[in-house]
Coordinates of C-alpha atoms in Angstrom, one line a residue:
M1 CA 92.4 84.7 119.0
T2 CA 89.8 82.4 117.5
H3 CA 86.3 81.8 118.7
R4 CA 83.6 79.2 118.5
F5 CA 79.9 79.9 118.3
F6 CA 76.9 77.9 119.5
I7 CA 73.1 78.0 119.5
A8 CA 70.8 76.1 121.9
S9 CA 67.5 76.3 123.7
E10 CA 67.4 78.5 126.8
T11 CA 67.0 75.4 128.9
V12 CA 70.1 73.7 127.5
Y13 CA 72.0 77.0 127.8
E14 CA 71.1 77.4 131.5
Q15 CA 71.9 73.7 132.2
A16 CA 75.3 74.1 130.7
R17 CA 75.9 77.3 132.6
A18 CA 74.9 75.7 135.9
A19 CA 77.1 72.7 135.2
L20 CA 80.2 74.8 134.4
D21 CA 79.6 77.0 137.4
A22 CA 79.5 74.0 139.6
A23 CA 82.7 72.6 138.0
F24 CA 84.5 75.9 138.4
G25 CA 83.2 76.6 141.9
Y26 CA 81.3 79.8 140.9
P27 CA 80.3 82.1 142.3
S28 CA 83.7 82.9 143.7
D29 CA 86.0 85.8 144.2
F30 CA 87.2 85.3 140.6
A31 CA 83.8 85.2 138.8
K32 CA 80.1 85.0 139.4
T33 CA 79.3 82.7 136.6
S34 CA 80.8 81.0 133.5
F35 CA 78.9 83.1 131.0
S36 CA 75.9 85.5 131.1
P37 CA 72.6 84.2 132.4
A38 CA 69.9 83.7 129.7
S39 CA 68.2 86.9 130.9
E40 CA 71.3 88.9 129.9
G41 CA 72.7 86.7 127.1
V42 CA 72.5 87.0 123.4
R43 CA 69.3 85.7 121.9
A44 CA 68.7 84.6 118.3
K45 CA 65.7 85.9 116.4
D46 CA 64.0 82.5 116.9
G47 CA 64.4 82.8 120.7
R48 CA 67.3 80.3 121.2
M49 CA 70.4 81.4 123.0
L50 CA 73.6 82.2 121.2
L51 CA 77.1 81.9 122.8
G52 CA 80.4 82.9 121.4
V53 CA 83.5 81.8 123.4
R54 CA 87.2 81.7 122.9
S55 CA 88.3 78.5 121.3
D56 CA 90.9 77.8 124.0
W57 CA 88.1 78.0 126.6
A58 CA 85.8 75.7 124.7
D59 CA 88.6 73.2 124.0
A60 CA 89.7 73.0 127.7
E61 CA 88.1 70.8 130.3
P62 CA 85.5 70.7 131.6
A63 CA 83.9 72.6 128.7
A64 CA 85.3 70.4 126.0
S65 CA 83.8 67.2 127.4
M66 CA 80.4 68.8 128.0
L67 CA 80.4 70.4 124.5
A68 CA 81.3 67.1 122.9
Q69 CA 78.4 65.3 124.6
M70 CA 75.9 68.1 123.9
L71 CA 76.9 68.3 120.2
A72 CA 76.7 64.6 119.8
A73 CA 73.2 64.6 121.4
G74 CA 72.0 67.4 119.2
A75 CA 71.3 69.6 122.2
V76 CA 73.7 72.3 120.9
Q77 CA 74.6 73.2 117.4
E78 CA 78.0 74.8 116.5
I79 CA 77.6 77.6 114.0
T80 CA 79.9 79.9 112.1
A81 CA 80.7 83.5 113.0
A82 CA 78.6 84.6 110.0
E83 CA 75.6 82.5 111.2
Y84 CA 76.0 83.9 114.7
E85 CA 75.9 87.4 113.4
A86 CA 73.0 86.7 111.1
A87 CA 71.0 85.0 114.0
V88 CA 71.4 87.8 116.5
A89 CA 68.1 89.4 117.4
V90 CA 68.1 93.1 117.0
A91 CA 66.2 94.9 119.7
P92 CA 64.1 97.8 118.5
V93 CA 65.4 101.3 119.4
G94 CA 63.2 103.6 121.4

């Protein structure tokens, strides 16, 4: 199973989540949301939101069209798995 990784501002992240939730009819009996809200999501050290998703999910509609538009507009950046791991903010222990 392969994955794709993205980084975006919190605003763009939440706009994408809301749009996908609407497209999928969430919340429903199947799921509450498309992916974690920003308050529970993975944040980069610089404060932007990180998202890793299965490639088949990202390549299927309606996510594929949305991603293409957001990438073309520069609102979202696709990054490598290594960049994703390096960008993850590490919360202090204790």
